[in-house]
Amino acid sequence: MSSNSVYSRLGVRPIINAASWRSGVSGSLMPDAVVKAMAEASRSYVDIYELNRKAGEVIAKLTGAEAGMVTAGASAAMLLEAAACIAGKDPAKISRLPDTEGMKNEIIIHHAHRIGYEINFRAAGAKLVMIGDTHHTTEWMLESAINDRTAAVAYVIGPRPGGALPMPEVVRISHSRGVPVIVDAASMLPPPENLTRFVAMGPDLVCFSGGKGVRGPQSSGILCGKKEFIEAATLNASPYAAIGRPAKVSKEEIVGLVTALELFVDTDFDALTRKWLSMAEYIASEVAKVPGLTAVAEPGEPEHLEFDTTLPRVVVKRDSSKHRLSTDDLVDRMASGDPSIRVVNKLFTGGFFISPVTLQDGEPEIIVRRIREIMTAR
Ligand SMILES: *Cc1c(COP(=O)(O)O)cnc(C)c1O
């Protein structure tokens, strides 16, 4: 956190983001090289079709997919995934979205994968067909849900309660019936290995956020996959007057995302993860000394472990002894203080968690001091 006149001019105070790369706390901070590349991009006109194509080639190379494109966040990528499967490259269908009457318009999705972002598929006119529950889904449930109105099967990789079929099974069953598979892996970067990992499982389209762990522009995203499908997604996107037009990506954002992605794959995440873990351990050991609280540094997020994502975090809970403040009160007071400190309340934990991945130098100490102050105030 630093003093910043562009924000103070608007009367906005910067916050300490201990809540990771979430949209509500403004995503990530772009590396200087990304900001510089964006400023440079802003000084010349280009043919946006050509820029899209060349950026797509970089994405294809780094993801191992046949083709790629820059989108306005993973959400826009999901909208384009749906549009590509429903309208394809047919100009008549493209111009009719989100009216999909008479088209193949059903997208099958695991109940366990309904975490809210499926609204992006519906925005293209898809009708969602739910399978399974949060405990289990069987192959026959997927098989029997596929019919001649099925446009795609969606698969979400990320924090979720579980109960979905493994992705390779979903790809096998769907492809055996001629149905494409579209994947939302928005928050699965880092580690960089995940850029190629899900693509290699054979789905038709995969998307990632560009504004989370990749540290591109907050509004950017990555869509990659089979050439046919990327071509269809492109025709449904800006600069065409199509369903994706409200999700335009600027030349500066395209250049920023590509620059961030190239830096991202060159980053030593093992070293970075060790640094994040040691920050988490420091915070946990200090917070654990505060009366009324327990704190544990976890090496990875358990809900991500299926995919080996190892983002450390600190889980803070009330201990059994009586204290007049609830963890909700504590979280509220951290947010309303000066500086405002934002943590993640109640995500799977029963307490709150502090993420070190977005913390800057000096901030772990400020957080610890503030928690101690709030809990010991009389
Ligand atoms: C963050 C997220 C999204 C949305 O990504 P944006 O790039 O912010 O549009 C979609 N799905 C999941 C699982 C996410 O975590």
PDB file of N, CA and C in Angstrom, residues 75-112:
ATOM      1  N   SER A  75     -14.797 -14.221 -17.210  1.00  0.00           N
ATOM      2  CA  SER A  75     -16.247 -14.166 -17.385  1.00  0.00           C
ATOM      3  C   SER A  75     -16.619 -13.967 -18.851  1.00  0.00           C
ATOM      4  N   ALA A  76     -15.943 -13.039 -19.514  1.00  0.00           N
ATOM      5  CA  ALA A  76     -16.202 -12.839 -20.946  1.00  0.00           C
ATOM      6  C   ALA A  76     -15.802 -14.077 -21.734  1.00  0.00           C
ATOM      7  N   ALA A  77     -14.727 -14.734 -21.286  1.00  0.00           N
ATOM      8  CA  ALA A  77     -14.293 -15.962 -21.965  1.00  0.00           C
ATOM      9  C   ALA A  77     -15.386 -17.027 -21.859  1.00  0.00           C
ATOM     10  N   MET A  78     -16.056 -17.099 -20.716  1.00  0.00           N
ATOM     11  CA  MET A  78     -17.139 -18.081 -20.544  1.00  0.00           C
ATOM     12  C   MET A  78     -18.326 -17.747 -21.453  1.00  0.00           C
ATOM     13  N   LEU A  79     -18.631 -16.462 -21.538  1.00  0.00           N
ATOM     14  CA  LEU A  79     -19.690 -16.026 -22.448  1.00  0.00           C
ATOM     15  C   LEU A  79     -19.355 -16.455 -23.877  1.00  0.00           C
ATOM     16  N   LEU A  80     -18.091 -16.257 -24.273  1.00  0.00           N
ATOM     17  CA  LEU A  80     -17.677 -16.607 -25.634  1.00  0.00           C
ATOM     18  C   LEU A  80     -17.615 -18.120 -25.823  1.00  0.00           C
ATOM     19  N   GLU A  81     -17.263 -18.869 -24.758  1.00  0.00           N
ATOM     20  CA  GLU A  81     -17.302 -20.328 -24.849  1.00  0.00           C
ATOM     21  C   GLU A  81     -18.717 -20.782 -25.216  1.00  0.00           C
ATOM     22  N   ALA A  82     -19.692 -20.221 -24.494  1.00  0.00           N
ATOM     23  CA  ALA A  82     -21.082 -20.603 -24.748  1.00  0.00           C
ATOM     24  C   ALA A  82     -21.512 -20.176 -26.151  1.00  0.00           C
ATOM     25  N   ALA A  83     -21.177 -18.940 -26.521  1.00  0.00           N
ATOM     26  CA  ALA A  83     -21.573 -18.436 -27.846  1.00  0.00           C
ATOM     27  C   ALA A  83     -20.946 -19.275 -28.955  1.00  0.00           C
ATOM     28  N   ALA A  84     -19.682 -19.675 -28.764  1.00  0.00           N
ATOM     29  CA  ALA A  84     -18.991 -20.465 -29.784  1.00  0.00           C
ATOM     30  C   ALA A  84     -19.670 -21.818 -29.963  1.00  0.00           C
ATOM     31  N   CYS A  85     -20.183 -22.381 -28.867  1.00  0.00           N
ATOM     32  CA  CYS A  85     -20.824 -23.702 -28.957  1.00  0.00           C
ATOM     33  C   CYS A  85     -22.275 -23.602 -29.425  1.00  0.00           C
ATOM     34  N   ILE A  86     -22.935 -22.494 -29.152  1.00  0.00           N
ATOM     35  CA  ILE A  86     -24.347 -22.357 -29.526  1.00  0.00           C
ATOM     36  C   ILE A  86     -24.487 -21.801 -30.952  1.00  0.00           C
ATOM     37  N   ALA A  87     -23.813 -20.698 -31.226  1.00  0.00           N
ATOM     38  CA  ALA A  87     -23.957 -20.051 -32.537  1.00  0.00           C
ATOM     39  C   ALA A  87     -22.847 -20.448 -33.508  1.00  0.00           C
ATOM     40  N   GLY A  88     -21.719 -20.889 -32.982  1.00  0.00           N
ATOM     41  CA  GLY A  88     -20.591 -21.271 -33.837  1.00  0.00           C
ATOM     42  C   GLY A  88     -20.160 -20.115 -34.711  1.00  0.00           C
ATOM     43  N   LYS A  89     -20.004 -20.394 -36.032  1.00  0.00           N
ATOM     44  CA  LYS A  89     -19.565 -19.346 -36.958  1.00  0.00           C
ATOM     45  C   LYS A  89     -20.710 -18.890 -37.860  1.00  0.00           C
ATOM     46  N   ASP A  90     -21.914 -19.301 -37.555  1.00  0.00           N
ATOM     47  CA  ASP A  90     -23.073 -18.992 -38.399  1.00  0.00           C
ATOM     48  C   ASP A  90     -23.530 -17.542 -38.147  1.00  0.00           C
ATOM     49  N   PRO A  91     -23.360 -16.666 -39.146  1.00  0.00           N
ATOM     50  CA  PRO A  91     -23.661 -15.251 -38.909  1.00  0.00           C
ATOM     51  C   PRO A  91     -25.113 -15.013 -38.495  1.00  0.00           C
ATOM     52  N   ALA A  92     -26.026 -15.816 -38.993  1.00  0.00           N
ATOM     53  CA  ALA A  92     -27.438 -15.621 -38.638  1.00  0.00           C
ATOM     54  C   ALA A  92     -27.650 -15.930 -37.163  1.00  0.00           C
ATOM     55  N   LYS A  93     -27.037 -17.019 -36.706  1.00  0.00           N
ATOM     56  CA  LYS A  93     -27.176 -17.365 -35.287  1.00  0.00           C
ATOM     57  C   LYS A  93     -26.428 -16.360 -34.412  1.00  0.00           C
ATOM     58  N   ILE A  94     -25.223 -15.973 -34.837  1.00  0.00           N
ATOM     59  CA  ILE A  94     -24.423 -15.016 -34.061  1.00  0.00           C
ATOM     60  C   ILE A  94     -25.225 -13.734 -33.831  1.00  0.00           C
ATOM     61  N   SER A  95     -25.911 -13.277 -34.868  1.00  0.00           N
ATOM     62  CA  SER A  95     -26.621 -12.001 -34.737  1.00  0.00           C
ATOM     63  C   SER A  95     -27.895 -12.142 -33.905  1.00  0.00           C
ATOM     64  N   ARG A  96     -28.352 -13.389 -33.664  1.00  0.00           N
ATOM     65  CA  ARG A  96     -29.583 -13.558 -32.891  1.00  0.00           C
ATOM     66  C   ARG A  96     -29.355 -13.697 -31.387  1.00  0.00           C
ATOM     67  N   LEU A  97     -28.141 -14.058 -30.968  1.00  0.00           N
ATOM     68  CA  LEU A  97     -27.899 -14.238 -29.526  1.00  0.00           C
ATOM     69  C   LEU A  97     -28.242 -12.962 -28.768  1.00  0.00           C
ATOM     70  N   PRO A  98     -28.788 -13.044 -27.550  1.00  0.00           N
ATOM     71  CA  PRO A  98     -28.940 -14.242 -26.724  1.00  0.00           C
ATOM     72  C   PRO A  98     -30.251 -15.007 -26.948  1.00  0.00           C
ATOM     73  N   ASP A  99     -30.982 -14.666 -28.032  1.00  0.00           N
ATOM     74  CA  ASP A  99     -32.174 -15.454 -28.370  1.00  0.00           C
ATOM     75  C   ASP A  99     -31.695 -16.751 -29.021  1.00  0.00           C
ATOM     76  N   THR A 100     -31.890 -17.866 -28.344  1.00  0.00           N
ATOM     77  CA  THR A 100     -31.347 -19.137 -28.853  1.00  0.00           C
ATOM     78  C   THR A 100     -32.459 -20.121 -29.198  1.00  0.00           C
ATOM     79  N   GLU A 101     -33.671 -19.602 -29.349  1.00  0.00           N
ATOM     80  CA  GLU A 101     -34.784 -20.497 -29.638  1.00  0.00           C
ATOM     81  C   GLU A 101     -34.538 -21.264 -30.936  1.00  0.00           C
ATOM     82  N   GLY A 102     -34.734 -22.564 -30.866  1.00  0.00           N
ATOM     83  CA  GLY A 102     -34.545 -23.391 -32.054  1.00  0.00           C
ATOM     84  C   GLY A 102     -33.099 -23.798 -32.290  1.00  0.00           C
ATOM     85  N   MET A 103     -32.160 -23.279 -31.495  1.00  0.00           N
ATOM     86  CA  MET A 103     -30.742 -23.688 -31.632  1.00  0.00           C
ATOM     87  C   MET A 103     -30.422 -24.751 -30.584  1.00  0.00           C
ATOM     88  N   LYS A 104     -29.323 -25.463 -30.809  1.00  0.00           N
ATOM     89  CA  LYS A 104     -28.785 -26.288 -29.722  1.00  0.00           C
ATOM     90  C   LYS A 104     -28.362 -25.313 -28.637  1.00  0.00           C
ATOM     91  N   ASN A 105     -29.048 -25.282 -27.517  1.00  0.00           N
ATOM     92  CA  ASN A 105     -28.752 -24.215 -26.553  1.00  0.00           C
ATOM     93  C   ASN A 105     -28.570 -24.700 -25.121  1.00  0.00           C
ATOM     94  N   GLU A 106     -28.536 -26.022 -24.913  1.00  0.00           N
ATOM     95  CA  GLU A 106     -28.395 -26.499 -23.534  1.00  0.00           C
ATOM     96  C   GLU A 106     -26.923 -26.711 -23.169  1.00  0.00           C
ATOM     97  N   ILE A 107     -26.554 -26.195 -22.007  1.00  0.00           N
ATOM     98  CA  ILE A 107     -25.213 -26.456 -21.479  1.00  0.00           C
ATOM     99  C   ILE A 107     -25.373 -27.252 -20.193  1.00  0.00           C
ATOM    100  N   ILE A 108     -24.764 -28.419 -20.184  1.00  0.00           N
ATOM    101  CA  ILE A 108     -24.847 -29.287 -19.009  1.00  0.00           C
ATOM    102  C   ILE A 108     -23.780 -28.862 -18.010  1.00  0.00           C
ATOM    103  N   ILE A 109     -24.167 -28.754 -16.747  1.00  0.00           N
ATOM    104  CA  ILE A 109     -23.195 -28.350 -15.721  1.00  0.00           C
ATOM    105  C   ILE A 109     -23.444 -29.153 -14.446  1.00  0.00           C
ATOM    106  N   HIS A 110     -22.366 -29.586 -13.804  1.00  0.00           N
ATOM    107  CA  HIS A 110     -22.494 -30.284 -12.521  1.00  0.00           C
ATOM    108  C   HIS A 110     -23.108 -29.336 -11.493  1.00  0.00           C
ATOM    109  N   HIS A 111     -23.988 -29.856 -10.691  1.00  0.00           N
ATOM    110  CA  HIS A 111     -24.516 -29.058  -9.589  1.00  0.00           C
ATOM    111  C   HIS A 111     -23.352 -28.531  -8.746  1.00  0.00           C
ATOM    112  N   ALA A 112     -22.346 -29.360  -8.548  1.00  0.00           N
ATOM    113  CA  ALA A 112     -21.185 -28.989  -7.724  1.00  0.00           C
ATOM    114  C   ALA A 112     -20.399 -27.823  -8.326  1.00  0.00           C
TER     115      ALA A 112
END
